[in-house]
Tab-separated table of C-alpha atoms and ligand atoms in Angstrom:
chain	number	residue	atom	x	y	z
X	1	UNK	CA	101.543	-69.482	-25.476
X	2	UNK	CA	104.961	-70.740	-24.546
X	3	UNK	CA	107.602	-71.296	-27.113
X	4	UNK	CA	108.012	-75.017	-26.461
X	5	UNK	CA	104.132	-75.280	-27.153
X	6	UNK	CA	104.824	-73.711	-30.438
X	7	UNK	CA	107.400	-76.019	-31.904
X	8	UNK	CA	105.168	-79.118	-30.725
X	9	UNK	CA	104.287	-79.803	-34.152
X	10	UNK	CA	107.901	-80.195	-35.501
X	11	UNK	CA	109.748	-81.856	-32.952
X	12	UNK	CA	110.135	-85.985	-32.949
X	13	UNK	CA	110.383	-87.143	-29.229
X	14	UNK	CA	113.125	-89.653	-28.411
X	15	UNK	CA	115.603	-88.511	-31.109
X	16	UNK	CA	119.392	-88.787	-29.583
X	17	UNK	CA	120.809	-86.238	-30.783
X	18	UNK	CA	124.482	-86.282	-32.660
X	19	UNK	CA	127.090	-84.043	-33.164
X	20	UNK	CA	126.228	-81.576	-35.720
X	21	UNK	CA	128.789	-80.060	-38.506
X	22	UNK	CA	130.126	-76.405	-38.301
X	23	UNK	CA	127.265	-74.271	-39.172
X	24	UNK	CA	127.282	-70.684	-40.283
X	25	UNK	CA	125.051	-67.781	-40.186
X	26	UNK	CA	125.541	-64.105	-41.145
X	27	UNK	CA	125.229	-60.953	-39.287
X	28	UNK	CA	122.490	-58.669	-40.414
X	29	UNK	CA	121.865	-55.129	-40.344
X	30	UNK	CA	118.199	-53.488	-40.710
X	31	UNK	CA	116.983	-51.133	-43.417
X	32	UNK	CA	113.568	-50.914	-42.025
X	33	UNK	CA	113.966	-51.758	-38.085
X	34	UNK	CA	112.205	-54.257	-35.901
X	35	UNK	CA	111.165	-52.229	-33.343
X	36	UNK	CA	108.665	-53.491	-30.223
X	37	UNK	CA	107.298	-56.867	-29.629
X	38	UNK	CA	103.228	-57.539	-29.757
X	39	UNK	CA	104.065	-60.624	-27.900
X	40	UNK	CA	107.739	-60.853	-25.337
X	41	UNK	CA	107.759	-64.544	-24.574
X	42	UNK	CA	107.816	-65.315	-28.935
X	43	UNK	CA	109.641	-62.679	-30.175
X	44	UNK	CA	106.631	-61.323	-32.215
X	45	UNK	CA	106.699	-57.998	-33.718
X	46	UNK	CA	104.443	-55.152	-34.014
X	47	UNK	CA	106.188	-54.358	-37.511
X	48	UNK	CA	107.708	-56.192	-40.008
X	49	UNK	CA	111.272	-55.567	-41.100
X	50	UNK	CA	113.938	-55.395	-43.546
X	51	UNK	CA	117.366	-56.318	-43.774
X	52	UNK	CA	120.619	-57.185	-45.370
X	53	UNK	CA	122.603	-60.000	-44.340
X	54	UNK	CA	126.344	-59.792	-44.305
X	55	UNK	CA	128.056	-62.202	-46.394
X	56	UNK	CA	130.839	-63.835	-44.821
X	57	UNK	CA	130.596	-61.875	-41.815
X	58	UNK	CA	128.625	-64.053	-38.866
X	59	UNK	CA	128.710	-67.177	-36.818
X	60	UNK	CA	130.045	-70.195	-36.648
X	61	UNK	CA	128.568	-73.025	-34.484
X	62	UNK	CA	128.849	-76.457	-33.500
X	63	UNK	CA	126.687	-79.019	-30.800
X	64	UNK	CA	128.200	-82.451	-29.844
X	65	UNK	CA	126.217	-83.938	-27.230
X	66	UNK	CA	128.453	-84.401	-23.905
X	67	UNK	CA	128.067	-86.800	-20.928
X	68	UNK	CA	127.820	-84.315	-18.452
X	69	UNK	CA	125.802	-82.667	-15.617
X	70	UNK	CA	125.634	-79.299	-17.874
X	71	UNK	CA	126.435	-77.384	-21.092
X	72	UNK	CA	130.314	-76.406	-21.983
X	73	UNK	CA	130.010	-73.455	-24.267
X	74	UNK	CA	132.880	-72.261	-25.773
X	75	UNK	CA	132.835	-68.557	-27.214
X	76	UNK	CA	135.894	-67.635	-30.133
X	77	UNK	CA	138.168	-70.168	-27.874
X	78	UNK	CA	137.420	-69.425	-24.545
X	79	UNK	CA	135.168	-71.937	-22.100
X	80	UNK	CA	132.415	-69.224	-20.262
X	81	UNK	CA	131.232	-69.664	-17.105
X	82	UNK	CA	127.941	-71.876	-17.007
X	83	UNK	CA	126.411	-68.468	-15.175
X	84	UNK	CA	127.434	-65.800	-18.066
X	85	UNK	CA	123.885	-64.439	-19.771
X	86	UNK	CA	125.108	-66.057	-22.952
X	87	UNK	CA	125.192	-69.355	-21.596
X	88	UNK	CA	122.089	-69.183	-19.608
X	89	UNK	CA	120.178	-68.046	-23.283
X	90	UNK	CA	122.070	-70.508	-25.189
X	91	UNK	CA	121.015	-72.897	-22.487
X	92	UNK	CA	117.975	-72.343	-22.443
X	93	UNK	CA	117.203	-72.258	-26.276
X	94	UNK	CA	118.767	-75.546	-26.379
X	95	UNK	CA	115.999	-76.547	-23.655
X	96	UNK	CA	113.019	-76.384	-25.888
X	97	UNK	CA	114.409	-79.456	-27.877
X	98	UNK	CA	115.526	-81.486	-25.456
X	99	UNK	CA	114.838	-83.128	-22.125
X	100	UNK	CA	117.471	-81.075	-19.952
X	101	UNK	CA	117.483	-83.517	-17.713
X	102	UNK	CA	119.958	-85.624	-19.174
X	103	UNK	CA	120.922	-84.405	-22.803
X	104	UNK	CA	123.719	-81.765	-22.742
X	105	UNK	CA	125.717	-80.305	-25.141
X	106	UNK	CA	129.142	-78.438	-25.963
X	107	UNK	CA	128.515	-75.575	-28.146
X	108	UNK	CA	131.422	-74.465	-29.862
X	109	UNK	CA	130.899	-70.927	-31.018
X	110	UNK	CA	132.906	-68.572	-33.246
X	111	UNK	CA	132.351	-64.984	-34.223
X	112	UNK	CA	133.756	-63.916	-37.812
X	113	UNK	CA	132.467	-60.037	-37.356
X	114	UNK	CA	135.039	-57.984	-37.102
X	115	UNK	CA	135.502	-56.762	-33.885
X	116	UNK	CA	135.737	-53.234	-34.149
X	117	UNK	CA	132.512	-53.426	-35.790
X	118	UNK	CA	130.166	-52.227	-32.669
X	119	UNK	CA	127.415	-54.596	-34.480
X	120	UNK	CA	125.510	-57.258	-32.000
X	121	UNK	CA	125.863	-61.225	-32.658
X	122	UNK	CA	122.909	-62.669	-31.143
X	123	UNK	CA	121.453	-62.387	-34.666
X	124	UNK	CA	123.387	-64.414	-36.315
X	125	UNK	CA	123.978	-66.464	-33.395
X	126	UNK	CA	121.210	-67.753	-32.538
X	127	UNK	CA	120.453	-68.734	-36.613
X	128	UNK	CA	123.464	-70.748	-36.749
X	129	UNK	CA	122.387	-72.400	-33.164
X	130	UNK	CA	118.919	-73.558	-35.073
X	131	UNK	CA	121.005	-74.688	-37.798
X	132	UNK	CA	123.190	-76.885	-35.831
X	133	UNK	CA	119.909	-77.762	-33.559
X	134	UNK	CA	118.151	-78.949	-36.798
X	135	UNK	CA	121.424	-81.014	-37.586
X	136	UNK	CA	121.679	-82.338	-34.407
X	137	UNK	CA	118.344	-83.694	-33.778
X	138	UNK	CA	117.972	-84.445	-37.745
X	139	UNK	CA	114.718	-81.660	-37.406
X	140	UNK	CA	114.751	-81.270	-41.401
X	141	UNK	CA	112.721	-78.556	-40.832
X	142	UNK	CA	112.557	-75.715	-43.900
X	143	UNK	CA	114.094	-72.319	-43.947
X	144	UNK	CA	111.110	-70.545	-43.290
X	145	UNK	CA	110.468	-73.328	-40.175
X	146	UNK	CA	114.355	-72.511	-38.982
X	147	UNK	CA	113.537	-68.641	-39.195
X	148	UNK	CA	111.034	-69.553	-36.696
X	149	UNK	CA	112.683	-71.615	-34.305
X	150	UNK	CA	115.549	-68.468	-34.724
X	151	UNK	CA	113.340	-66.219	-33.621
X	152	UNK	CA	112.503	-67.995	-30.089
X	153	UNK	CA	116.363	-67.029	-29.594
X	154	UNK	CA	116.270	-63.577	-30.765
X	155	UNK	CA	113.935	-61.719	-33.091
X	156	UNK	CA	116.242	-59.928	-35.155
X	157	UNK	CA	117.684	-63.982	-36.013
X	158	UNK	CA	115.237	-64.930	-37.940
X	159	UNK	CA	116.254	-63.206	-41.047
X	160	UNK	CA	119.990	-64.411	-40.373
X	161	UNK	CA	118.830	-67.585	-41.723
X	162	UNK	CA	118.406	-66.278	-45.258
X	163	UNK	CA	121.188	-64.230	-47.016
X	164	UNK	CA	121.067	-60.900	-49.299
X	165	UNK	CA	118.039	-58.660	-48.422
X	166	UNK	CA	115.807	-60.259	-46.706
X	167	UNK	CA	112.349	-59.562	-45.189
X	168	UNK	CA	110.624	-60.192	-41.918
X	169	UNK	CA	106.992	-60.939	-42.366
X	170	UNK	CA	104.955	-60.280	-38.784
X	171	UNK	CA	102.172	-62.500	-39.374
X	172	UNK	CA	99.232	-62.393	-37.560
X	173	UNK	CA	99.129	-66.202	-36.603
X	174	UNK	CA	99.415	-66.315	-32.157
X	175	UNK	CA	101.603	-68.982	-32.239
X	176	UNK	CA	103.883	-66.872	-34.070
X	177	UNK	CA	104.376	-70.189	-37.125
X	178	UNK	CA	103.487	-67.435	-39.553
X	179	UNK	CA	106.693	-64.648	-38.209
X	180	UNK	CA	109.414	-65.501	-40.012
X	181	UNK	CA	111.274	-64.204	-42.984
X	182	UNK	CA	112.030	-64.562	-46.496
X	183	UNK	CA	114.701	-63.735	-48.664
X	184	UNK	CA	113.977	-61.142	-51.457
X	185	UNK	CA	115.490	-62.376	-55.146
X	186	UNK	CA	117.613	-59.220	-55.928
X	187	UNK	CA	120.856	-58.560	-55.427
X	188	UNK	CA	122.624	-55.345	-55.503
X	189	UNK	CA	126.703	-55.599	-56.161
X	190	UNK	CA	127.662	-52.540	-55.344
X	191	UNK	CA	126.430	-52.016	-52.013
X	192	UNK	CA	128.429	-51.343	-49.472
X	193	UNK	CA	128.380	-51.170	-45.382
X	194	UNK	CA	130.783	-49.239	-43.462
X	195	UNK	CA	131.379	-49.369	-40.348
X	196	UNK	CA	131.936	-46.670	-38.179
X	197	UNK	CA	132.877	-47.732	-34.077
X	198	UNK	CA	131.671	-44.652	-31.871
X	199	UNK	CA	132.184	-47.077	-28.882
X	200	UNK	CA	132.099	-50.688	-28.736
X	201	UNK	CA	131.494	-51.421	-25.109
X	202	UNK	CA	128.904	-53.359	-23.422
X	203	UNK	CA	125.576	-50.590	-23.622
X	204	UNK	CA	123.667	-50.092	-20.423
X	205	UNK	CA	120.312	-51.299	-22.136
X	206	UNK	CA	119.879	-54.092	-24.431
X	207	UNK	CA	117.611	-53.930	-27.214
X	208	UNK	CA	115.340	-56.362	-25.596
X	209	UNK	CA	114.528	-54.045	-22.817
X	210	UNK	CA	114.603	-50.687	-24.607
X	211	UNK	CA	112.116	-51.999	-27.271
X	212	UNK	CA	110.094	-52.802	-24.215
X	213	UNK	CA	110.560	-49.534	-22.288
X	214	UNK	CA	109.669	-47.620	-25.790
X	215	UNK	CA	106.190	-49.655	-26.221
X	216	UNK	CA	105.538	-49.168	-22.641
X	217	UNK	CA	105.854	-45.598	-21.907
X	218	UNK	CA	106.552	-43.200	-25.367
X	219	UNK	CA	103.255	-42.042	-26.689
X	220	UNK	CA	105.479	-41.490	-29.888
X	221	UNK	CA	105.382	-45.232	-30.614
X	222	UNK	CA	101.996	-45.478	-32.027
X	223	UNK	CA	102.789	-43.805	-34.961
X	224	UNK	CA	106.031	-46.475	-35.517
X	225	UNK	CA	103.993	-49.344	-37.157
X	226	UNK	CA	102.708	-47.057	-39.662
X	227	UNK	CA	106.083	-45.181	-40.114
X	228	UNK	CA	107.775	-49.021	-40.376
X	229	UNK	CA	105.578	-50.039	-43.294
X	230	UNK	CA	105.313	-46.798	-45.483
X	231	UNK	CA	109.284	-47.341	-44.854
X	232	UNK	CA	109.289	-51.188	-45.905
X	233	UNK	CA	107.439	-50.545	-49.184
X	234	UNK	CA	109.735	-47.976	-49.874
X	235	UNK	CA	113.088	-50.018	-49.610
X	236	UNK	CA	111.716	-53.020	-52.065
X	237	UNK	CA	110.953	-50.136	-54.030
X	238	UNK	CA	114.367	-48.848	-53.984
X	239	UNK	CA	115.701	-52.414	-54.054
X	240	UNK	CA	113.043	-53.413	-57.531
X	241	UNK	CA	114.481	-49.966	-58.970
X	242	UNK	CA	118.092	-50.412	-57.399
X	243	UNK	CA	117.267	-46.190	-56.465
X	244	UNK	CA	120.341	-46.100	-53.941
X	245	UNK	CA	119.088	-42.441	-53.184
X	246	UNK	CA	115.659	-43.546	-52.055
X	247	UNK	CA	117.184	-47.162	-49.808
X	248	UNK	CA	119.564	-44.885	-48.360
X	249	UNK	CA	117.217	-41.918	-47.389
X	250	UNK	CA	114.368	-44.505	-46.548
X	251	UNK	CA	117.069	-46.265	-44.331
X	252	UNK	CA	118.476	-43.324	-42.681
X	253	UNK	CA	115.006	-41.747	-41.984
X	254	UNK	CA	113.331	-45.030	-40.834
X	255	UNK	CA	116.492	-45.696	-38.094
X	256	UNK	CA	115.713	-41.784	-36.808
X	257	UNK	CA	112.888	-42.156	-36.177
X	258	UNK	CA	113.232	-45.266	-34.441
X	259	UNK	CA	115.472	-43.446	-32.303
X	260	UNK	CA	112.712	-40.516	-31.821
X	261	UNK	CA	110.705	-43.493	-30.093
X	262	UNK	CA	113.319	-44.175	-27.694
X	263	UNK	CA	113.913	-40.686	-26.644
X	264	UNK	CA	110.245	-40.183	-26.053
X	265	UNK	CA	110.614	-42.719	-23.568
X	266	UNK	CA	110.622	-42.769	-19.909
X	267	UNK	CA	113.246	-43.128	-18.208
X	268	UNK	CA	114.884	-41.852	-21.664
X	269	UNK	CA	117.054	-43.970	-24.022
X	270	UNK	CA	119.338	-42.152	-25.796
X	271	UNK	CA	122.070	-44.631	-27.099
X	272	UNK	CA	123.532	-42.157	-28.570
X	273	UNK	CA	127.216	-40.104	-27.726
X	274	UNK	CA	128.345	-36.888	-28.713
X	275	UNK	CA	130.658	-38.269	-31.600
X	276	UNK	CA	127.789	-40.093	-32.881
X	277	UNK	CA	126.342	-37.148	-33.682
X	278	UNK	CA	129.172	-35.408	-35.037
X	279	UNK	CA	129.409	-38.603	-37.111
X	280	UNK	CA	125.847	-37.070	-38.226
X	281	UNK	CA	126.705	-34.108	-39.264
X	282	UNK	CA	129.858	-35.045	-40.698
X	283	UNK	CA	127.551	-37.634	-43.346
X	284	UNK	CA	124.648	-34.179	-43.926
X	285	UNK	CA	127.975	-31.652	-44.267
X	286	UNK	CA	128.959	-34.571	-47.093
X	287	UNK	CA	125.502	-35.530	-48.649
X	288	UNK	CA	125.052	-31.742	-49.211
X	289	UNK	CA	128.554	-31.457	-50.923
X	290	UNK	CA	127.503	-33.921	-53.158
X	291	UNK	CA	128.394	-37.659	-51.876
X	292	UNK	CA	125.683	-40.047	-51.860
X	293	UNK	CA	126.049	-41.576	-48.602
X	294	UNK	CA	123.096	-42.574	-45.386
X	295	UNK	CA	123.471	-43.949	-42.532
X	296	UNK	CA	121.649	-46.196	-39.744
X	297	UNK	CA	121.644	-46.932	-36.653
X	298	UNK	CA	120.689	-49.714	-34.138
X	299	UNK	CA	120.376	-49.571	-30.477
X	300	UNK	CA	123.750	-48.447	-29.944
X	301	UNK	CA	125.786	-45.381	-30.697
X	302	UNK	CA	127.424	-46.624	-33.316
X	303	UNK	CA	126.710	-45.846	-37.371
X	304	UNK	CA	126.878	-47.885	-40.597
X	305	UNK	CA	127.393	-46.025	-43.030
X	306	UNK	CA	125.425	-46.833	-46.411
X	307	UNK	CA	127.269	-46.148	-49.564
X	308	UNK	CA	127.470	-47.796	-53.573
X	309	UNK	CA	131.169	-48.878	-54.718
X	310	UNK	CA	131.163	-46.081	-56.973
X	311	UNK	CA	131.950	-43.754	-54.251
X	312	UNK	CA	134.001	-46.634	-52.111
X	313	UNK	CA	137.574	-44.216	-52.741
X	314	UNK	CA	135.532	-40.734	-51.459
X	315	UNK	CA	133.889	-42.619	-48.468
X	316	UNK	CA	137.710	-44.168	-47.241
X	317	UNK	CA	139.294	-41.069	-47.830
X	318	UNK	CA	136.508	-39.272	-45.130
X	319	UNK	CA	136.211	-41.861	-42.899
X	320	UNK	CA	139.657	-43.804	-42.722
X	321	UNK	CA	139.147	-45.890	-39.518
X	322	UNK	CA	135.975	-47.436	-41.033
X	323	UNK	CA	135.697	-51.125	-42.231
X	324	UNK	CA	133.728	-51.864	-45.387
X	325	UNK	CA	131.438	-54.644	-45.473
X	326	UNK	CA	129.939	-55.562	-49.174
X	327	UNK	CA	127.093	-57.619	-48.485
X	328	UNK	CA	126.790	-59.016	-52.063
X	329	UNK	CA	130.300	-59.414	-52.378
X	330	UNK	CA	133.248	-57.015	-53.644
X	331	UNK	CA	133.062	-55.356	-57.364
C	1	DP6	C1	117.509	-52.219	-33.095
C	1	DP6	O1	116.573	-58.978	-32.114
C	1	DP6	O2	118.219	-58.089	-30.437
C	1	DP6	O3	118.725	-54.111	-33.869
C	1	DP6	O4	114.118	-60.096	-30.110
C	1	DP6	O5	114.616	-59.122	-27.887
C	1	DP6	O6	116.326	-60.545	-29.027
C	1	DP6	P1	115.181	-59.564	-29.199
C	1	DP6	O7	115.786	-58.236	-29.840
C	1	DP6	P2	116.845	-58.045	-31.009
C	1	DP6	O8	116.512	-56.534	-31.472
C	1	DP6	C2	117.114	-55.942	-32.557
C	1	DP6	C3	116.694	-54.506	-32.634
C	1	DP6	C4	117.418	-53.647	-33.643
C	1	DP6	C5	116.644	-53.541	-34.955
C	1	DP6	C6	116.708	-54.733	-35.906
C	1	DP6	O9	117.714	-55.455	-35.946
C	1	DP6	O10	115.742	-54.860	-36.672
């Protein structure tokens, strides 16, 4: 099924679109990983996922329709080239709602992650593109519908819609209208997100195509989906009981073994470099001295270091170059 096909339902034909407002979506970094799709062209998992989104910390966007043989898309005040893979993406998400014939746009794009931070924006991107979409063509779709049409752009955007923790739901539905997420009601203060850059350039294989590589050729992956949802119930466990010792173990154990999946495939993915593991070592040497503090990982070799507020002073003193993100705001 292709995506336009799927959004048939919700789109009017003939709107003219308008300019939308500024629109913002966070960043979001996964507890319990999304890791290999059961269908490419939707975006549809194998597992769900879990994640917390990050505040302030995301994307801002805007769409005013332009008279004009193509789309202008401006990224943190600079015009791209029309032939960069971010335009071509943004392009083409913007093709499923309208006739690309004659309807283009000029996205105005801004990224408030800090830029040290080594953590990917198509996330949050692509949820504040939907928003401005739905603006735009006055969609009024719902926030689970939105978390949808997010995921056509990237998976891991659907749950940038929602803020706090918030939960992927697979669904089973092939037309994907049941994949979306959902935010969870609790809150937890004290959390806190550091960042810790390893490297921050450009990584030789995207997510898209290492999830892909993994389900194609590591035997390891079958046990993932079962791994992914012992893992799941185990954070909203940790989140019901606010058990910062089990999210943070659950966390750092579920984004290992994600990685085990990656190195058991061929060609082999490691993503990570040799100070990323010292990073590792340097958070075990710690734990076992006594701090509470996890870590995970995405497809990158970069860490983010899980920690509670309590132990915000230890943490800064360890790890000095790190930037602190507190998802639920600062205590
Ligand atoms: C490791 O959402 O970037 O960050 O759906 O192909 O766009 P596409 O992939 P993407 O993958 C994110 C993978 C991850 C884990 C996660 O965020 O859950």
């Amino acid at each position: 099924m292709d995506k336009r096909a799927t959004l048939a339902g919700w789109l009017t034909t003939g709107t003219t679109p308008s300019a939308s407002d500024e629109h913002f979506a966070p960043s979001n970094i996964a507890l319990c990983k999304y890791w290999g799709k059961r269908d490419q062209q939707l975006n549809l998992p194998v597992n769900a996922s879990l994640s917390v989104s990050l505040g302030h910390l995301g994307t801002h966007t805007r769409l005013v329709p332009i008279d004009y043989p193509a789309d202008e898309i401006w990224l943190n005040g600079e015009k791209l080239v029309p032939s960069a893979p971010f335009c071509q993406r943004i392009s083409a998400f913007l093709d499923l709602f309208r006739n690309p014939d004659h309807c283009h746009f000029r996205v105005t794009t801004r990224n408030s992650i800090p830029t040290a931070a080594g953590l990917a924006s198509s996330a949050s991107g692509f949820a504040a593109l939907a928003l401005a979409v739905n603006d735009s063509f006055a969609l009024q779709l719902s926030k689970e519908q939105l978390s949808v049409v997010a995921r056509l752009g990237s998976g891991s955007a659907c749950r940038s819609i929602f803020s706090g923790f918030v939960e992927w739901q697979m669904g089973h539905r092939e037309d994907g209208l049941d994949s979306h997420a959902l935010a969870l009601q609790n809150r937890w203060p004290g959390l806190c997100i550091g960042l810790i850059k390893v490297d921050a350039s450009v990584k030789a294989t995207d997510s898209r195509s290492g999830m892909q590589r993994t389900v194609e050729t590591a035997h390891l992956y079958q046990s993932w989906p079962l791994q992914a949802a012992s893992d799941l119930q185990q954070l909203k466990q940790a989140i019901t009981a606010q058990d910062f010792e089990l999210l943070g173990r659950t966390a750092e154990h579920n984004a290992l073994s994600m990685h085990a999946t990656m190195l058991a495939s061929w060609p082999p993915l490691v993503y990570w470099q040799p100070d990323s593991l010292k990073m590792m070592h340097k958070i075990w040497k710690l734990r076992q001295d006594g701090l509470p503090i996890y870590f995970t990982m995405d497809a990158g070799p970069n860490l983010k270091l899980l920690f509670e507020s309590t132990s915000l002073e230890e943490v800064m003193r360890q790890f000095p170059d790190m930037e602190v993100i507190q998802p639920f705001g600062d205590v």
